[in-house]
PDB file of C-alpha atoms and ligand atoms in Angstrom:
ATOM      1  CA  MET A 683     -41.067 -38.920  16.062  1.00  0.00           C
ATOM      2  CA  LYS A 684     -44.662 -38.044  15.297  1.00  0.00           C
ATOM      3  CA  THR A 685     -47.980 -39.811  15.559  1.00  0.00           C
ATOM      4  CA  TRP A 686     -50.379 -40.003  12.650  1.00  0.00           C
ATOM      5  CA  GLU A 687     -54.073 -39.280  13.271  1.00  0.00           C
ATOM      6  CA  PRO A 688     -55.872 -40.315  10.063  1.00  0.00           C
ATOM      7  CA  ARG A 689     -58.799 -37.990   9.390  1.00  0.00           C
ATOM      8  CA  ARG A 690     -60.716 -40.729   7.533  1.00  0.00           C
ATOM      9  CA  LEU A 691     -60.896 -42.987  10.618  1.00  0.00           C
ATOM     10  CA  ALA A 692     -62.580 -42.680  14.002  1.00  0.00           C
ATOM     11  CA  PRO A 693     -60.083 -42.318  16.852  1.00  0.00           C
ATOM     12  CA  PRO A 694     -58.546 -45.649  17.971  1.00  0.00           C
ATOM     13  CA  ALA A 695     -60.626 -47.586  20.490  1.00  0.00           C
ATOM     14  CA  GLY A 696     -57.581 -48.232  22.695  1.00  0.00           C
ATOM     15  CA  HIS A 697     -54.601 -46.323  24.046  1.00  0.00           C
ATOM     16  CA  TYR A 698     -52.473 -46.289  20.915  1.00  0.00           C
ATOM     17  CA  ALA A 699     -51.774 -44.280  17.782  1.00  0.00           C
ATOM     18  CA  TYR A 700     -52.739 -45.647  14.377  1.00  0.00           C
ATOM     19  CA  ALA A 701     -49.180 -44.997  13.280  1.00  0.00           C
ATOM     20  CA  VAL A 702     -45.933 -43.502  14.479  1.00  0.00           C
ATOM     21  CA  GLN A 703     -43.323 -42.113  12.115  1.00  0.00           C
ATOM     22  CA  THR A 704     -39.665 -41.915  12.977  1.00  0.00           C
ATOM     23  CA  GLY A 705     -37.382 -40.773  10.201  1.00  0.00           C
ATOM     24  CA  ASN A 706     -38.656 -42.237   6.964  1.00  0.00           C
ATOM     25  CA  LEU A 707     -40.284 -45.243   8.566  1.00  0.00           C
ATOM     26  CA  VAL A 708     -43.941 -45.385   9.572  1.00  0.00           C
ATOM     27  CA  TYR A 709     -44.958 -48.070  12.062  1.00  0.00           C
ATOM     28  CA  LEU A 710     -48.641 -48.940  11.907  1.00  0.00           C
ATOM     29  CA  SER A 711     -50.415 -50.435  14.898  1.00  0.00           C
ATOM     30  CA  GLY A 712     -52.257 -53.682  14.406  1.00  0.00           C
ATOM     31  CA  VAL A 713     -55.249 -53.031  12.139  1.00  0.00           C
ATOM     32  CA  LEU A 714     -58.442 -55.011  12.642  1.00  0.00           C
ATOM     33  CA  PRO A 715     -61.266 -55.307  10.091  1.00  0.00           C
ATOM     34  CA  ASP A 716     -64.541 -53.388  10.383  1.00  0.00           C
ATOM     35  CA  LEU A 717     -66.691 -56.236  11.643  1.00  0.00           C
ATOM     36  CA  ALA A 718     -69.849 -54.134  11.342  1.00  0.00           C
ATOM     37  CA  ARG A 719     -69.480 -54.500   7.572  1.00  0.00           C
ATOM     38  CA  GLY A 720     -69.447 -58.275   7.558  1.00  0.00           C
ATOM     39  CA  SER A 721     -67.864 -61.387   8.982  1.00  0.00           C
ATOM     40  CA  ASP A 722     -66.947 -63.139   5.737  1.00  0.00           C
ATOM     41  CA  PHE A 723     -63.172 -63.458   5.440  1.00  0.00           C
ATOM     42  CA  ALA A 724     -62.973 -61.592   2.131  1.00  0.00           C
ATOM     43  CA  VAL A 725     -64.977 -58.725   3.636  1.00  0.00           C
ATOM     44  CA  GLN A 726     -62.776 -58.693   6.738  1.00  0.00           C
ATOM     45  CA  PHE A 727     -59.660 -58.686   4.566  1.00  0.00           C
ATOM     46  CA  GLY A 728     -61.075 -55.823   2.486  1.00  0.00           C
ATOM     47  CA  THR A 729     -62.064 -53.613   5.406  1.00  0.00           C
ATOM     48  CA  CYS A 730     -58.752 -54.268   7.143  1.00  0.00           C
ATOM     49  CA  PHE A 731     -56.815 -53.141   4.080  1.00  0.00           C
ATOM     50  CA  GLU A 732     -59.147 -50.171   3.528  1.00  0.00           C
ATOM     51  CA  ARG A 733     -58.169 -49.017   7.010  1.00  0.00           C
ATOM     52  CA  ILE A 734     -54.484 -49.556   6.246  1.00  0.00           C
ATOM     53  CA  GLU A 735     -54.920 -47.510   3.065  1.00  0.00           C
ATOM     54  CA  ALA A 736     -56.672 -44.745   5.044  1.00  0.00           C
ATOM     55  CA  ILE A 737     -53.761 -44.596   7.496  1.00  0.00           C
ATOM     56  CA  LEU A 738     -51.171 -44.549   4.720  1.00  0.00           C
ATOM     57  CA  ALA A 739     -53.114 -41.889   2.812  1.00  0.00           C
ATOM     58  CA  GLU A 740     -52.625 -39.519   5.745  1.00  0.00           C
ATOM     59  CA  GLY A 741     -48.997 -39.228   4.670  1.00  0.00           C
ATOM     60  CA  GLY A 742     -49.661 -39.431   0.939  1.00  0.00           C
ATOM     61  CA  LEU A 743     -48.706 -43.118   0.882  1.00  0.00           C
ATOM     62  CA  ASP A 744     -50.347 -46.221  -0.489  1.00  0.00           C
ATOM     63  CA  LEU A 745     -49.780 -49.971  -0.313  1.00  0.00           C
ATOM     64  CA  SER A 746     -46.779 -49.695  -2.622  1.00  0.00           C
ATOM     65  CA  HIS A 747     -44.946 -47.999   0.262  1.00  0.00           C
ATOM     66  CA  LEU A 748     -45.238 -51.029   2.536  1.00  0.00           C
ATOM     67  CA  VAL A 749     -41.862 -52.381   3.582  1.00  0.00           C
ATOM     68  CA  GLN A 750     -42.999 -55.176   5.871  1.00  0.00           C
ATOM     69  CA  CYS A 751     -46.196 -56.600   7.247  1.00  0.00           C
ATOM     70  CA  THR A 752     -47.084 -59.150   9.873  1.00  0.00           C
ATOM     71  CA  VAL A 753     -50.441 -60.810   9.323  1.00  0.00           C
ATOM     72  CA  TYR A 754     -52.229 -62.579  12.150  1.00  0.00           C
ATOM     73  CA  LEU A 755     -54.803 -65.172  11.122  1.00  0.00           C
ATOM     74  CA  SER A 756     -57.054 -66.838  13.671  1.00  0.00           C
ATOM     75  CA  ASP A 757     -57.566 -69.762  11.275  1.00  0.00           C
ATOM     76  CA  ILE A 758     -54.478 -70.725   9.297  1.00  0.00           C
ATOM     77  CA  THR A 759     -56.603 -72.757   6.860  1.00  0.00           C
ATOM     78  CA  LEU A 760     -57.529 -69.311   5.447  1.00  0.00           C
ATOM     79  CA  TRP A 761     -53.931 -68.857   4.231  1.00  0.00           C
ATOM     80  CA  ASP A 762     -54.676 -69.720   0.573  1.00  0.00           C
ATOM     81  CA  GLU A 763     -57.617 -67.310   0.386  1.00  0.00           C
ATOM     82  CA  PHE A 764     -55.626 -64.696   2.270  1.00  0.00           C
ATOM     83  CA  ASN A 765     -52.683 -65.045  -0.104  1.00  0.00           C
ATOM     84  CA  ARG A 766     -54.948 -64.706  -3.156  1.00  0.00           C
ATOM     85  CA  LEU A 767     -56.694 -61.603  -1.806  1.00  0.00           C
ATOM     86  CA  TYR A 768     -53.343 -60.126  -0.756  1.00  0.00           C
ATOM     87  CA  ARG A 769     -51.824 -60.708  -4.209  1.00  0.00           C
ATOM     88  CA  GLU A 770     -54.841 -59.051  -5.835  1.00  0.00           C
ATOM     89  CA  ARG A 771     -54.679 -56.084  -3.445  1.00  0.00           C
ATOM     90  CA  LEU A 772     -50.942 -55.431  -3.619  1.00  0.00           C
ATOM     91  CA  GLY A 773     -50.475 -56.240  -7.293  1.00  0.00           C
ATOM     92  CA  ALA A 774     -46.841 -56.249  -8.345  1.00  0.00           C
ATOM     93  CA  HIS A 775     -45.647 -54.812  -5.032  1.00  0.00           C
ATOM     94  CA  ARG A 776     -44.165 -57.410  -2.707  1.00  0.00           C
ATOM     95  CA  CYS A 777     -42.965 -56.396   0.756  1.00  0.00           C
ATOM     96  CA  ALA A 778     -41.442 -58.579   3.441  1.00  0.00           C
ATOM     97  CA  ARG A 779     -44.278 -60.543   5.031  1.00  0.00           C
ATOM     98  CA  THR A 780     -44.891 -62.907   7.911  1.00  0.00           C
ATOM     99  CA  VAL A 781     -48.142 -64.780   8.544  1.00  0.00           C
ATOM    100  CA  VAL A 782     -48.702 -65.843  12.140  1.00  0.00           C
ATOM    101  CA  PRO A 783     -51.465 -68.269  13.147  1.00  0.00           C
ATOM    102  CA  VAL A 784     -53.031 -67.197  16.430  1.00  0.00           C
ATOM    103  CA  GLY A 785     -55.639 -68.698  18.719  1.00  0.00           C
ATOM    104  CA  ALA A 786     -57.962 -65.711  18.779  1.00  0.00           C
ATOM    105  CA  LEU A 787     -58.081 -62.047  17.808  1.00  0.00           C
ATOM    106  CA  HIS A 788     -59.897 -59.147  19.442  1.00  0.00           C
ATOM    107  CA  PHE A 789     -63.664 -59.029  18.748  1.00  0.00           C
ATOM    108  CA  GLY A 790     -63.392 -62.462  17.111  1.00  0.00           C
ATOM    109  CA  ALA A 791     -61.714 -61.043  14.004  1.00  0.00           C
ATOM    110  CA  LEU A 792     -60.211 -63.478  11.513  1.00  0.00           C
ATOM    111  CA  ILE A 793     -57.332 -61.158  10.545  1.00  0.00           C
ATOM    112  CA  GLU A 794     -55.188 -58.393  12.004  1.00  0.00           C
ATOM    113  CA  VAL A 795     -52.335 -56.738  10.105  1.00  0.00           C
ATOM    114  CA  GLN A 796     -49.394 -54.785  11.462  1.00  0.00           C
ATOM    115  CA  ALA A 797     -47.222 -53.010   8.923  1.00  0.00           C
ATOM    116  CA  VAL A 798     -44.226 -50.775   8.390  1.00  0.00           C
ATOM    117  CA  ALA A 799     -44.141 -48.327   5.493  1.00  0.00           C
ATOM    118  CA  GLU A 800     -41.541 -46.045   3.998  1.00  0.00           C
ATOM    119  CA  ALA A 801     -42.602 -42.402   4.100  1.00  0.00           C
ATOM    120  CA  ILE A 802     -42.014 -39.880   1.374  1.00  0.00           C
ATOM    121  CA  PRO A 803     -38.577 -38.425   2.262  1.00  0.00           C
ATOM    122  CA  SER A 804     -39.798 -34.831   2.586  1.00  0.00           C
ATOM    123  CA  THR A 805     -42.042 -35.882   5.488  1.00  0.00           C
ATOM    124  CA  ALA A 806     -39.244 -37.366   7.647  1.00  0.00           C
ATOM    125  CA  ALA A 807     -40.048 -37.011  11.356  1.00  0.00           C
TER     126      ALA A 807
HETATM  127  C1  DHA B 129     -56.119 -52.825  17.718  1.00  0.00           C
HETATM  128  C2  DHA B 129     -54.972 -52.522  18.310  1.00  0.00           C
HETATM  129  N1  DHA B 129     -53.929 -52.117  17.585  1.00  0.00           N
HETATM  130  C3  DHA B 129     -54.790 -52.613  19.746  1.00  0.00           C
HETATM  131  O1  DHA B 129     -55.708 -52.977  20.461  1.00  0.00           O
HETATM  132  O2  DHA B 129     -53.685 -52.327  20.214  1.00  0.00           O
END
């Protein structure tokens, strides 16, 4: 098992690793948006997925390597917009996905995403 420390991101604010790889599977921690870059949902979605891409890039991966993701939305009425943005971002790739409505997210975020990716076999941990 090894932890991933993405060079493109500041260290995590809390006591966790951005991702942990065991075998060919990479478990990402919950990823919040960069709220300093805007509160609009589309901006939050974009910065959240930019962070996910930065984590995946550490192992030479991209969104096409996602196996599963759990998406937490603090306002489930955003589901249609979320689904549209998600379809645009992931293109033809479809992984297993769950969307969970929640009462509140840290820092007042509208979205948090937790994901599992498949690593490139040569990097098995
Ligand atoms: C943002 C997180 N993943 C956390 O607080 O655990």
